[in-house]
Short mmCIF file of C-alpha atoms and ligand atoms in Angstrom, two decimals:
data_model
loop_
_atom_site.label_atom_id
_atom_site.label_comp_id
_atom_site.label_asym_id
_atom_site.label_seq_id
_atom_site.Cartn_x
_atom_site.Cartn_y
_atom_site.Cartn_z
CA UNK O 1140 -8.45 -1.24 -54.55
CA UNK O 1141 -11.94 0.26 -54.33
CA UNK O 1142 -12.68 3.44 -52.40
CA UNK O 1143 -13.72 1.59 -49.27
CA UNK O 1144 -10.53 -0.51 -49.23
CA UNK O 1145 -8.45 2.57 -49.86
CA UNK O 1146 -10.08 4.37 -46.91
CA UNK O 1147 -9.39 1.40 -44.63
CA UNK O 1148 -5.76 1.15 -45.72
CA UNK O 1149 -5.18 4.87 -45.26
CA UNK O 1150 -6.71 4.86 -41.81
CA UNK O 1151 -4.46 1.98 -40.73
CA UNK O 1152 -1.42 3.79 -42.12
CA UNK O 1153 -2.36 6.97 -40.27
CA UNK O 1154 -2.91 5.02 -37.05
CA UNK O 1155 0.63 3.69 -37.30
CA UNK O 1156 1.97 7.07 -38.33
CA UNK O 1157 0.28 9.44 -35.85
CA UNK O 1158 -1.08 7.61 -32.80
CA UNK O 1159 1.02 6.68 -29.78
CA UNK O 1160 -0.98 3.98 -27.99
CA UNK O 1161 -0.98 3.65 -24.19
CA UNK O 1162 0.82 0.73 -22.50
CA UNK O 1163 1.96 -0.36 -25.97
CA UNK O 1164 5.42 -1.04 -27.40
CA UNK O 1165 4.96 0.92 -30.61
CA UNK O 1166 7.87 -0.69 -32.43
CA UNK O 1167 6.00 -3.99 -32.26
CA UNK O 1168 2.51 -2.49 -32.66
CA UNK O 1169 3.32 -1.04 -36.08
CA UNK O 1170 4.38 -4.50 -37.27
CA UNK O 1171 0.95 -5.93 -36.50
CA UNK O 1172 -2.37 -5.38 -38.25
CA UNK O 1173 -4.23 -2.63 -36.33
CA UNK O 1174 -7.85 -3.23 -35.39
CA UNK O 1175 -9.78 0.01 -35.70
CA UNK O 1176 -13.20 -0.02 -34.07
CA UNK O 1177 -15.96 1.69 -35.98
CA UNK O 1178 -19.12 0.89 -34.01
CA UNK O 1179 -20.70 -1.48 -31.54
CA UNK O 1180 -23.90 -3.41 -30.83
CA UNK O 1181 -24.57 -4.74 -27.33
CA UNK O 1182 -21.39 -6.51 -26.24
CA UNK O 1183 -20.04 -6.74 -29.80
CA UNK O 1184 -17.40 -4.40 -31.21
CA UNK O 1185 -17.27 -4.01 -34.99
CA UNK O 1186 -14.15 -2.80 -36.79
CA UNK O 1187 -13.86 -0.72 -39.97
CA UNK O 1188 -13.66 -3.92 -42.04
CA UNK O 1189 -16.87 -5.27 -40.55
CA UNK O 1190 -15.22 -7.93 -38.34
CA UNK O 1191 -17.20 -8.58 -35.17
CA UNK O 1192 -15.62 -9.22 -31.78
CA UNK O 1193 -17.08 -9.90 -28.34
CA UNK O 1194 -15.88 -7.20 -25.94
CA UNK O 1195 -14.35 -9.62 -23.43
CA UNK O 1196 -12.74 -7.00 -21.17
CA UNK O 1197 -15.58 -4.45 -21.23
CA UNK O 1198 -13.45 -1.96 -23.19
CA UNK O 1199 -10.84 -1.97 -20.45
CA UNK O 1200 -13.13 -2.68 -17.50
CA UNK O 1201 -15.64 0.12 -18.02
CA UNK O 1202 -18.64 -1.23 -19.90
CA UNK O 1203 -21.48 -2.70 -17.83
CA UNK O 1204 -24.73 -2.91 -19.80
CA UNK O 1205 -23.39 -3.25 -23.35
CA UNK O 1206 -22.56 -0.54 -25.85
CA UNK O 1207 -25.10 2.02 -27.02
CA UNK O 1208 -27.34 1.29 -24.06
CA UNK O 1209 -30.49 3.22 -24.94
CA UNK O 1210 -31.15 4.76 -21.51
CA UNK O 1211 -27.59 6.07 -21.18
CA UNK O 1212 -27.36 7.36 -24.76
CA UNK O 1213 -30.75 9.09 -24.46
CA UNK O 1214 -29.74 10.74 -21.19
CA UNK O 1215 -26.56 12.12 -22.76
CA UNK O 1216 -28.45 13.35 -25.82
CA UNK O 1217 -31.06 15.07 -23.62
CA UNK O 1218 -28.32 16.72 -21.55
CA UNK O 1219 -26.59 17.96 -24.73
CA UNK O 1220 -29.76 19.90 -25.47
CA UNK O 1221 -29.54 21.63 -22.09
CA UNK O 1222 -25.80 22.24 -21.49
CA UNK O 1223 -22.72 20.15 -22.26
CA UNK O 1224 -20.37 21.78 -19.81
CA UNK O 1225 -20.29 24.43 -17.13
CA UNK O 1226 -17.72 24.63 -14.31
CA UNK O 1227 -18.13 23.14 -10.84
CA UNK O 1228 -15.69 25.68 -9.39
CA UNK O 1229 -18.09 27.80 -7.38
CA UNK O 1230 -21.07 26.85 -9.57
CA UNK O 1231 -23.17 23.74 -9.70
CA UNK O 1232 -25.16 21.82 -12.30
CA UNK O 1233 -28.25 19.63 -12.14
CA UNK O 1234 -26.83 16.16 -12.95
CA UNK O 1235 -23.78 16.69 -10.70
CA UNK O 1236 -26.06 17.38 -7.71
CA UNK O 1237 -28.41 14.51 -8.42
CA UNK O 1238 -25.56 12.07 -8.98
CA UNK O 1239 -23.81 13.08 -5.74
CA UNK O 1240 -26.99 12.30 -3.77
CA UNK O 1241 -27.25 8.90 -5.49
CA UNK O 1242 -23.61 7.99 -4.93
CA UNK O 1243 -23.84 8.80 -1.23
CA UNK O 1244 -26.99 6.66 -1.03
CA UNK O 1245 -25.48 3.54 -2.65
CA UNK O 1246 -21.96 3.57 -1.16
CA UNK O 1247 -21.03 2.43 2.39
CA UNK O 1248 -22.78 4.51 5.06
CA UNK O 1249 -19.55 6.20 6.22
CA UNK O 1250 -19.36 8.23 2.99
CA UNK O 1251 -21.18 11.56 2.84
CA UNK O 1252 -19.49 13.87 0.31
CA UNK O 1253 -18.58 13.58 -3.37
CA UNK O 1254 -15.60 15.26 -5.04
CA UNK O 1255 -15.62 14.81 -8.82
CA UNK O 1256 -12.82 14.40 -11.32
CA UNK O 1257 -12.30 12.59 -14.61
CA UNK O 1258 -10.23 9.44 -14.26
CA UNK O 1259 -9.30 6.78 -11.77
CA UNK O 1260 -5.85 8.30 -11.42
CA UNK O 1261 -7.24 11.70 -10.46
CA UNK O 1262 -9.73 10.12 -8.05
CA UNK O 1263 -6.70 8.55 -6.31
CA UNK O 1264 -4.59 11.74 -6.41
CA UNK O 1265 -7.45 13.57 -4.74
CA UNK O 1266 -7.83 10.94 -2.02
CA UNK O 1267 -4.09 11.07 -1.30
CA UNK O 1268 -3.99 14.87 -1.16
CA UNK O 1269 -7.10 14.95 1.04
CA UNK O 1270 -5.61 12.42 3.47
CA UNK O 1271 -2.36 14.36 3.63
CA UNK O 1272 -4.10 17.71 4.14
CA UNK O 1273 -6.53 16.19 6.64
CA UNK O 1274 -3.70 15.47 9.06
CA UNK O 1275 -2.19 18.94 8.52
CA UNK O 1276 -5.50 20.37 9.74
CA UNK O 1277 -5.95 17.87 12.57
CA UNK O 1278 -2.38 17.76 13.89
CA UNK O 1279 -0.94 21.03 12.60
CA UNK O 1280 1.93 21.80 10.24
CA UNK O 1281 4.31 19.73 12.34
CA UNK O 1282 2.29 16.58 11.68
CA UNK O 1283 4.59 13.73 10.74
CA UNK O 1284 1.77 11.94 8.97
CA UNK O 1285 3.05 12.68 5.51
CA UNK O 1286 3.50 9.18 4.07
CA UNK O 1287 1.32 6.39 2.73
CA UNK O 1288 1.06 2.65 3.05
CA UNK O 1289 0.18 0.47 0.08
CA UNK O 1290 0.59 -3.15 -0.99
CA UNK O 1291 3.07 -4.67 -3.36
CA UNK O 1292 1.36 -5.51 -6.68
CA UNK O 1293 -1.01 -2.59 -6.22
CA UNK O 1294 -2.08 -0.37 -9.10
CA UNK O 1295 -3.75 2.98 -8.53
CA UNK O 1296 -3.20 4.88 -11.78
CA UNK O 1297 -0.52 6.53 -13.90
CA UNK O 1298 -0.14 10.07 -12.59
CA UNK O 1299 2.85 10.69 -10.34
CA UNK O 1300 0.97 10.56 -7.04
CA UNK O 1301 -0.92 7.42 -7.96
CA UNK O 1302 2.29 5.85 -9.30
CA UNK O 1303 3.96 6.66 -5.95
CA UNK O 1304 1.54 4.29 -4.22
CA UNK O 1305 1.83 1.73 -7.03
CA UNK O 1306 3.59 -1.53 -6.37
CA UNK O 1307 4.08 -3.10 -9.79
CA UNK O 1308 7.77 -2.75 -10.55
CA UNK O 1309 7.36 -3.31 -14.31
CA UNK O 1310 5.26 -0.14 -14.55
CA UNK O 1311 6.51 1.90 -11.62
CA UNK O 1312 10.21 1.26 -11.04
CA UNK O 1313 11.57 3.57 -13.72
CA UNK O 1314 9.78 6.54 -12.13
CA UNK O 1315 10.99 5.81 -8.58
CA UNK O 1316 13.32 8.87 -8.44
CA UNK O 1317 10.31 11.12 -9.11
CA UNK O 1318 8.00 9.60 -6.53
CA UNK O 1319 7.14 10.42 -2.93
CA UNK O 1320 7.82 7.96 -0.17
CA UNK O 1321 5.44 5.07 0.40
CA UNK O 1322 5.75 1.87 2.44
CA UNK O 1323 4.71 -1.41 0.88
CA UNK O 1324 3.31 -4.40 2.75
CA UNK O 1325 3.12 -7.89 1.22
CA UNK O 1326 0.40 -8.48 -1.33
CA UNK O 1327 -2.24 -11.11 -0.47
CA UNK O 1328 -1.29 -13.14 -3.56
CA UNK O 1329 -1.91 -16.70 -2.44
CA UNK O 1330 -0.71 -18.49 -5.60
CA UNK O 1331 2.72 -16.93 -5.14
CA UNK O 1332 2.56 -16.07 -1.46
CA UNK O 1333 5.35 -13.62 -0.63
CA UNK O 1334 5.51 -15.22 2.84
CA UNK O 1335 5.49 -18.73 1.41
CA UNK O 1336 2.48 -19.78 3.44
CA UNK O 1337 -0.83 -21.46 2.51
CA UNK O 1338 -4.33 -20.19 3.07
CA UNK O 1339 -6.19 -20.84 5.39
CA UNK O 1340 -3.54 -22.38 7.65
CA UNK O 1341 -1.56 -19.10 7.37
CA UNK O 1342 -4.41 -17.35 9.21
CA UNK O 1343 -3.75 -14.26 7.10
CA UNK O 1344 -0.08 -13.94 7.94
CA UNK O 1345 0.11 -11.19 5.29
CA UNK O 1346 -2.34 -9.11 7.34
CA UNK O 1347 -0.17 -9.70 10.42
CA UNK O 1348 2.83 -8.45 8.44
CA UNK O 1349 0.87 -5.37 7.41
CA UNK O 1350 -0.15 -4.76 11.00
CA UNK O 1351 3.43 -5.05 12.19
CA UNK O 1352 4.60 -2.56 9.58
CA UNK O 1353 1.80 -0.10 10.32
CA UNK O 1354 2.45 -0.33 14.05
CA UNK O 1355 6.08 0.67 13.48
CA UNK O 1356 5.27 3.55 11.16
CA UNK O 1357 1.93 4.75 12.53
CA UNK O 1358 3.22 8.23 13.41
CA UNK O 1359 4.21 8.85 9.80
CA UNK O 1360 1.41 7.19 7.88
CA UNK O 1361 -1.56 9.34 6.88
CA UNK O 1362 -3.46 6.68 4.98
CA UNK O 1363 -3.43 3.17 3.65
CA UNK O 1364 -4.65 2.66 0.10
CA UNK O 1365 -6.01 -0.65 -1.12
CA UNK O 1366 -7.86 -2.22 -4.04
CA UNK O 1367 -10.59 -4.11 -2.14
CA UNK O 1368 -10.83 -7.87 -2.85
CA UNK O 1369 -8.96 -7.84 -6.17
CA UNK O 1370 -5.59 -6.36 -7.16
CA UNK O 1371 -6.64 -5.89 -10.76
CA UNK O 1372 -3.75 -4.68 -12.90
CA UNK O 1373 -1.29 -7.05 -11.21
CA UNK O 1374 -3.22 -9.96 -12.73
CA UNK O 1375 -6.56 -10.21 -10.90
CA UNK O 1376 -5.01 -11.23 -7.58
CA UNK O 1377 -7.95 -12.20 -5.40
CA UNK O 1378 -7.42 -11.58 -1.69
CA UNK O 1379 -8.40 -14.34 0.74
CA UNK O 1380 -11.64 -13.91 2.67
CA UNK O 1381 -11.23 -11.77 5.76
CA UNK O 1382 -8.20 -9.84 4.53
CA UNK O 1383 -10.08 -6.61 3.75
CA UNK O 1384 -11.85 -6.68 7.12
CA UNK O 1385 -8.47 -7.00 8.86
CA UNK O 1386 -7.15 -4.00 6.91
CA UNK O 1387 -10.03 -1.86 8.18
CA UNK O 1388 -9.35 -2.99 11.76
CA UNK O 1389 -5.66 -2.18 11.41
CA UNK O 1390 -6.44 1.33 10.10
CA UNK O 1391 -8.78 1.91 13.05
CA UNK O 1392 -6.35 0.58 15.62
CA UNK O 1393 -3.46 2.76 14.44
CA UNK O 1394 -5.43 5.87 13.55
CA UNK O 1395 -4.77 6.01 9.82
CA UNK O 1396 -7.29 6.73 7.10
CA UNK O 1397 -8.38 3.93 4.79
CA UNK O 1398 -8.64 4.73 1.08
CA UNK O 1399 -10.56 2.11 -0.90
CA UNK O 1400 -9.69 2.28 -4.58
CA UNK O 1401 -12.77 0.73 -6.18
CA UNK O 1402 -12.00 2.16 -9.61
CA UNK O 1403 -11.96 -1.38 -11.03
CA UNK O 1404 -14.10 -3.29 -8.51
CA UNK O 1405 -16.95 -0.79 -8.23
CA UNK O 1406 -20.34 -0.93 -9.93
CA UNK O 1407 -21.11 -4.62 -9.68
CA UNK O 1408 -17.90 -6.05 -11.02
CA UNK O 1409 -17.25 -8.32 -8.04
CA UNK O 1410 -20.91 -9.34 -7.70
CA UNK O 1411 -22.03 -6.61 -5.30
CA UNK O 1412 -22.32 -2.90 -6.09
CA UNK O 1413 -19.02 -2.29 -4.28
CA UNK O 1414 -16.40 -4.80 -3.17
CA UNK O 1415 -16.19 -3.28 0.34
CA UNK O 1416 -19.74 -4.47 1.03
CA UNK O 1417 -18.65 -8.10 0.92
CA UNK O 1418 -16.65 -7.72 4.12
CA UNK O 1419 -18.85 -5.00 5.57
CA UNK O 1420 -16.08 -2.44 5.36
CA UNK O 1421 -16.66 1.32 5.39
CA UNK O 1422 -13.61 3.25 4.14
CA UNK O 1423 -12.79 6.88 4.99
CA UNK O 1424 -12.24 7.68 1.32
CA UNK O 1425 -13.53 5.84 -1.72
CA UNK O 1426 -12.26 6.23 -5.31
CA UNK O 1427 -14.64 5.49 -8.18
CA UNK O 1428 -14.22 5.76 -11.95
CA UNK O 1429 -14.22 3.15 -14.76
CA UNK O 1430 -17.78 1.73 -14.54
CA UNK O 1431 -19.37 4.89 -13.16
CA UNK O 1432 -20.83 5.98 -16.52
CA UNK O 1433 -21.39 2.42 -17.73
CA UNK O 1434 -18.37 2.87 -19.97
CA UNK O 1435 -19.56 5.86 -21.97
CA UNK O 1436 -17.82 9.03 -20.77
CA UNK O 1437 -14.84 9.81 -18.53
CA UNK O 1438 -15.88 10.57 -14.96
CA UNK O 1439 -14.54 9.85 -11.49
CA UNK O 1440 -15.51 10.56 -7.92
CA UNK O 1441 -13.71 10.57 -4.57
CA UNK O 1442 -16.14 10.10 -1.70
CA UNK O 1443 -15.26 11.06 1.86
CA UNK O 1444 -16.60 10.66 5.35
CA UNK O 1445 -18.06 13.59 7.28
CA UNK O 1446 -14.98 13.52 9.53
CA UNK O 1447 -12.59 14.12 6.63
CA UNK O 1448 -14.82 16.80 5.10
CA UNK O 1449 -15.29 18.66 8.38
CA UNK O 1450 -11.53 18.98 8.89
CA UNK O 1451 -11.40 21.27 5.83
CA UNK O 1452 -14.04 23.70 7.12
CA UNK O 1453 -13.13 27.20 8.28
CA UNK O 1454 -13.06 30.76 6.99
CA UNK O 1455 -11.17 31.34 3.77
CA UNK O 1456 -8.47 33.11 5.78
CA UNK O 1457 -7.80 29.94 7.77
CA UNK O 1458 -6.42 28.40 4.56
CA UNK O 1459 -8.18 25.09 4.97
CA UNK O 1460 -9.64 25.08 1.46
CA UNK O 1461 -8.92 22.02 -0.65
CA UNK O 1462 -7.09 23.70 -3.54
CA UNK O 1463 -7.69 21.10 -6.20
CA UNK O 1464 -10.02 20.84 -9.19
CA UNK O 1465 -9.84 19.76 -12.80
CA UNK O 1466 -11.30 21.88 -15.57
CA UNK O 1467 -13.95 19.33 -16.56
CA UNK O 1468 -14.79 18.34 -12.98
CA UNK O 1469 -18.47 17.42 -12.62
CA UNK O 1470 -19.10 17.52 -16.37
CA UNK O 1471 -22.91 17.47 -16.86
CA UNK O 1472 -22.85 15.03 -19.79
CA UNK O 1473 -20.78 12.51 -17.85
CA UNK O 1474 -22.91 12.96 -14.72
CA UNK O 1475 -26.08 12.46 -16.76
CA UNK O 1476 -24.60 9.24 -18.16
CA UNK O 1477 -23.71 8.08 -14.64
CA UNK O 1478 -27.24 8.78 -13.38
CA UNK O 1479 -28.71 6.80 -16.26
CA UNK O 1480 -26.25 4.00 -15.52
CA UNK O 1481 -27.58 3.77 -11.96
CA UNK O 1482 -31.16 3.84 -13.24
CA UNK O 1483 -30.37 0.83 -15.42
CA UNK O 1484 -29.03 -1.00 -12.35
CA UNK O 1485 -32.36 -0.43 -10.60
CA UNK O 1486 -34.77 -0.96 -13.49
CA UNK O 1487 -33.13 -4.10 -14.81
CA UNK O 1488 -32.31 -5.57 -11.38
CA UNK O 1489 -28.74 -5.93 -12.58
CA UNK O 1490 -27.30 -6.91 -9.19
CA UNK O 1491 -30.00 -9.54 -8.59
CA UNK O 1492 -29.14 -11.19 -11.91
CA UNK O 1493 -25.44 -11.45 -11.14
CA UNK O 1494 -25.10 -14.44 -8.76
CA UNK O 1495 -26.55 -16.89 -11.28
CA UNK O 1496 -24.30 -15.62 -14.07
CA UNK O 1497 -21.24 -15.60 -11.84
CA UNK O 1498 -21.69 -19.23 -10.82
CA UNK O 1499 -22.30 -20.16 -14.44
CA UNK O 1500 -19.02 -18.44 -15.34
CA UNK O 1501 -17.27 -20.37 -12.54
CA UNK O 1502 -18.61 -23.62 -13.93
CA UNK O 1503 -17.51 -22.79 -17.49
CA UNK O 1504 -14.03 -21.78 -16.29
CA UNK O 1505 -13.60 -25.28 -14.82
CA UNK O 1506 -13.06 -26.44 -18.40
CA UNK O 1507 -9.82 -24.47 -18.63
CA UNK O 1508 -8.31 -26.57 -15.87
CA UNK O 1509 -7.71 -29.21 -18.53
CA UNK O 1510 -5.18 -26.96 -20.29
CA UNK O 1511 -1.62 -28.05 -19.41
CA UNK O 1512 -0.28 -24.53 -19.03
CA UNK O 1513 -3.06 -22.94 -17.01
CA UNK O 1514 -1.54 -22.50 -13.55
CA UNK O 1515 -4.36 -20.83 -11.65
CA UNK O 1516 -7.81 -19.51 -12.46
CA UNK O 1517 -8.79 -16.64 -10.18
CA UNK O 1518 -12.31 -15.25 -10.14
CA UNK O 1519 -14.14 -12.69 -8.06
CA UNK O 1520 -17.52 -12.06 -9.62
CA UNK O 1521 -16.94 -10.92 -13.20
CA UNK O 1522 -13.21 -10.34 -12.72
CA UNK O 1523 -11.20 -13.30 -13.97
CA UNK O 1524 -7.45 -13.89 -14.25
CA UNK O 1525 -6.01 -17.02 -15.85
CA UNK O 1526 -2.34 -17.31 -14.94
CA UNK O 1527 -0.24 -19.19 -17.51
CA UNK O 1528 2.81 -21.19 -16.40
CA UNK O 1529 5.37 -23.26 -18.29
CA UNK O 1530 5.18 -25.95 -15.62
CA UNK O 1531 2.24 -26.43 -13.30
CA UNK O 1532 4.10 -28.55 -10.75
CA UNK O 1533 6.48 -25.75 -9.77
CA UNK O 1534 4.43 -22.79 -11.07
CA UNK O 1535 7.25 -21.59 -13.33
CA UNK O 1536 6.26 -18.33 -15.01
CA UNK O 1537 6.67 -17.92 -18.75
CA UNK O 1538 9.69 -15.73 -19.58
CA UNK O 1539 8.52 -12.23 -20.57
CA UNK O 1540 10.22 -12.57 -23.98
CA UNK O 1541 7.75 -15.32 -24.91
CA UNK O 1542 4.89 -12.79 -24.76
CA UNK O 1543 2.59 -15.66 -23.98
CA UNK O 1544 -0.33 -13.45 -22.94
CA UNK O 1545 -0.08 -11.33 -26.06
CA UNK O 1546 0.07 -14.36 -28.35
CA UNK O 1547 -3.01 -15.86 -26.69
CA UNK O 1548 -5.06 -12.70 -27.05
CA UNK O 1549 -4.12 -12.46 -30.74
CA UNK O 1550 -5.34 -16.05 -31.21
CA UNK O 1551 -8.58 -15.10 -29.40
CA UNK O 1552 -8.96 -12.06 -31.63
CA UNK O 1553 -8.81 -14.26 -34.72
CA UNK O 1554 -11.69 -16.20 -33.24
CA UNK O 1555 -13.77 -13.08 -32.58
CA UNK O 1556 -12.96 -12.17 -28.97
CA UNK O 1557 -11.18 -9.02 -27.80
CA UNK O 1558 -9.29 -9.52 -24.54
CA UNK O 1559 -6.10 -8.05 -23.07
CA UNK O 1560 -3.42 -9.82 -21.08
CA UNK O 1561 -1.61 -8.60 -17.99
CA UNK O 1562 1.81 -10.19 -18.47
CA UNK O 1563 1.25 -13.94 -18.25
CA UNK O 1564 -2.32 -13.53 -17.03
CA UNK O 1565 -5.25 -13.69 -19.42
CA UNK O 1566 -8.01 -11.38 -18.22
CA UNK O 1567 -11.71 -11.92 -18.79
CA UNK O 1568 -13.99 -9.15 -17.57
CA UNK O 1569 -17.19 -9.25 -19.59
CA UNK O 1570 -19.92 -6.63 -19.32
CA UNK O 1571 -22.46 -7.45 -16.58
CA UNK O 1572 -25.20 -7.83 -19.20
CA UNK O 1573 -23.52 -10.87 -20.80
CA UNK O 1574 -25.83 -13.87 -21.28
CA UNK O 1575 -25.03 -17.51 -20.36
CA UNK O 1576 -24.64 -18.39 -24.05
CA UNK O 1577 -22.15 -15.58 -24.50
CA UNK O 1578 -20.30 -16.64 -21.33
CA UNK O 1579 -19.99 -20.13 -22.80
CA UNK O 1580 -18.68 -18.63 -26.03
CA UNK O 1581 -16.00 -16.41 -24.50
CA UNK O 1582 -14.70 -19.26 -22.35
CA UNK O 1583 -14.67 -21.63 -25.34
CA UNK O 1584 -12.74 -19.13 -27.47
CA UNK O 1585 -10.31 -18.49 -24.61
CA UNK O 1586 -9.71 -22.22 -24.22
CA UNK O 1587 -9.14 -22.66 -27.96
CA UNK O 1588 -6.75 -19.70 -28.03
CA UNK O 1589 -4.79 -21.05 -25.06
CA UNK O 1590 -4.54 -24.50 -26.64
CA UNK O 1591 -3.54 -23.03 -30.05
CA UNK O 1592 -0.64 -21.17 -28.54
CA UNK O 1593 0.55 -23.49 -25.76
CA UNK O 1594 -0.24 -27.00 -26.93
CA UNK O 1595 0.37 -27.07 -30.66
C1 LIG N 1064 -7.75 1.64 -13.88
C2 LIG N 1064 -7.44 1.87 -12.46
C3 LIG N 1064 -7.02 3.14 -11.99
C4 LIG N 1064 -6.71 4.28 -12.94
O1 LIG N 1064 -7.83 4.71 -13.62
P1 LIG N 1064 -7.64 5.63 -14.94
O2 LIG N 1064 -9.03 6.03 -15.27
O3 LIG N 1064 -7.00 4.73 -15.95
O4 LIG N 1064 -6.76 6.75 -14.56
C5 LIG N 1064 -6.84 3.32 -10.64
N1 LIG N 1064 -7.06 2.31 -9.78
C6 LIG N 1064 -7.45 1.09 -10.17
C7 LIG N 1064 -7.71 0.04 -9.16
C8 LIG N 1064 -7.65 0.82 -11.53
O5 LIG N 1064 -8.00 -0.40 -11.94
#
């Protein structure tokens, strides 16, 4: 073994020995060969052994313009030479101010104020706490609006508050005794409709069910939280057209706040800057994270309407302050990266380029319909879920023990594509900068991996 090989071997051993990976069964992880990323070029990740992989899930849904995007890297480097961190508690900093102005300008018109934090989970926690406190100020301490409404199959993060409004039993059930009370309405998951109806003849029966539930619990519900257009972590469940609009109408009719969790869908991922735009919906609170810095640094923001913000105003003695804030809130490096990210959107006309690429991706995905075990292909913009089934005629899911998703992504990895499954769903979520040739390549590798595992 030469020195280089020895270094690689030691690093892999130390990874197995010291690192506890998220959402990973470590007993099985340590049996497999770890892939340790060393560097990246554009949409390609390169590991310590020099293997190259296309980043097919945008490094877990964050990357937009490729890795080491010059404008973003330069902005971070320039900010390092000014200040890397100062607190936002009672002080301000230049990029945090400039970014807040930009975010208010590009998000739905209802949103006027920006509260920073560092992850999608904290952006959601903040929205939940704000909604709760809002009704304490509006209705007084006796307010019964202390609960939330969410959808089954929803995912809003991993902290206890965000898990409380989570509706994926595989992730969330074990924590149930720790969680606060939340009501769940049926998920708009047409392929496995919980109401056993068909779209469009159902006329959004799931929205009717939500409305019925909200109408019964309106006195207790402070806010409804929703992932607009796509329930991501549940397997890219794409809601039927008109569903989001109905949700906004229901919130208005029954006087509850609407929290749009665009942590995954924001920043172009569904084809428009924000998913809410597609149904002309303006939420009361909006959660942003993942793509906000183009996938470079952790940052999140919770945006609110003037109405929500105003309810917190008063003298200090009135105790209406929002007592919440994370140590690295409004970090200048992350805000500088986010500003540069938005500049790239403008300069490179990123949104204008998307429709052509999205329809090309749709056309390429057609090819997967020939695979015997592909049950449904769901796509909203650059968010794709390919649901695998043992039998297409009755949509039988693969048993979890078969680890079908995991085996397919390992086969894709051998062919130079990094993707991650969600149970039996293969996810593709390439960076927005991907070219048609690269789209063709990731779909071809995905098809080959699916056929390797399910047809041989
Ligand atoms: C990823 C995600 C979150 C959690 O974000 P973290 O940064 O992982 O805490 C919340 N909501 C949605 C919709 C997400 O996809």
